[in-house]
């Protein structure tokens, strides 16, 4: 299932629930629940507007099929997400990130496009705190640093504090105006925790990464695992656990050692396999996309074109023409 949007509208994104505005103005109903249509899956989306420019979204669903979203984010959008269960990935401006249980993300996007995919292999239980910075008047130097560029994302895994705050928000003991007051306080606490982490990250990045021999061995093991499981690779957190690395060292070390991200390496394996399938004429473009792990054919075609410089449909026709030529002229050898 593919969804196209011009604004970061979560209510409109998941299952095309309803055409709602990106952030509810204060005079509208502040607490809304949307059910998933049967063709998308079962479950619901709960939206709570805390104040103008700030809302919380809770997603709890079992998807029948993978869901793909293409979103254009035009206003300065700040988001903190945390995944209790579920799996997927998203990308923007050439950067790849994961959606995985136990992973929290601090995201800033303005004037950029985002592509996201949610897997249907397990139940999706996910929280997003969304802030429209046009309505956020608090002066924070820490915020200025991450809004300097159109896209910023910092992911945190294994933190004991984040799931506690998220669980407190989920189990809010109040209703009405007290609920909004309590949740806004917790939302700001969650924001403070993440912004404090950006300071620590900036300090740590000033020291160049040094990989030990053991680290390098673990990273090669990670690469081998991905080479075997690229159709259904483990999450970054899962891969880190399999190789005995923490997620930060895995991401940093993999890029340093192999010159590409974990997601980038998996994508290259998928694209090479897709090219081979099309070259051999074993399947058409739609079938090939599914065979290499992409349920969104247009997204697959875009990645293929970005990787090889031409459309997969063009490559399939070229391969067929070459094969036909070789049948007519057996002495011609393709190189």
CSV table of N, CA and C in Angstrom, one decimal, residues 1 35 56 90 114 202 208 219 247 259 273 282 308:
chain,number,residue,atom,x,y,z
A,1,UNK,N,0.8,-1.2,0.0
A,1,UNK,CA,0.0,0.0,0.0
A,1,UNK,C,0.9,1.2,0.0
A,35,UNK,N,-9.7,4.5,13.4
A,35,UNK,CA,-9.6,3.0,13.1
A,35,UNK,C,-9.0,2.8,11.8
A,56,UNK,N,0.6,14.4,20.3
A,56,UNK,CA,1.2,13.1,20.5
A,56,UNK,C,0.3,12.1,19.7
A,90,UNK,N,13.1,4.4,7.1
A,90,UNK,CA,12.8,5.6,6.4
A,90,UNK,C,14.0,6.3,6.0
A,114,UNK,N,10.5,12.8,2.4
A,114,UNK,CA,10.8,11.6,3.2
A,114,UNK,C,10.0,10.4,2.7
A,202,UNK,N,27.8,15.6,20.2
A,202,UNK,CA,28.7,16.6,19.6
A,202,UNK,C,30.1,16.5,20.2
A,208,UNK,N,38.0,11.3,17.0
A,208,UNK,CA,37.9,10.4,15.9
A,208,UNK,C,37.8,8.9,16.4
A,219,UNK,N,32.7,-6.2,12.8
A,219,UNK,CA,32.1,-5.5,11.7
A,219,UNK,C,32.1,-6.4,10.5
A,247,UNK,N,25.1,-0.2,19.2
A,247,UNK,CA,24.5,0.3,17.9
A,247,UNK,C,25.3,1.5,17.4
A,259,UNK,N,32.8,2.1,4.0
A,259,UNK,CA,32.5,3.3,3.1
A,259,UNK,C,31.0,3.4,2.8
A,273,UNK,N,21.2,-7.9,-7.0
A,273,UNK,CA,20.4,-9.1,-7.3
A,273,UNK,C,19.3,-8.8,-8.3
A,282,UNK,N,14.4,-13.3,-15.8
A,282,UNK,CA,13.7,-14.3,-15.0
A,282,UNK,C,12.4,-13.7,-14.4
A,308,UNK,N,22.0,2.6,-10.8
A,308,UNK,CA,22.6,2.3,-12.1
A,308,UNK,C,22.5,3.3,-13.2
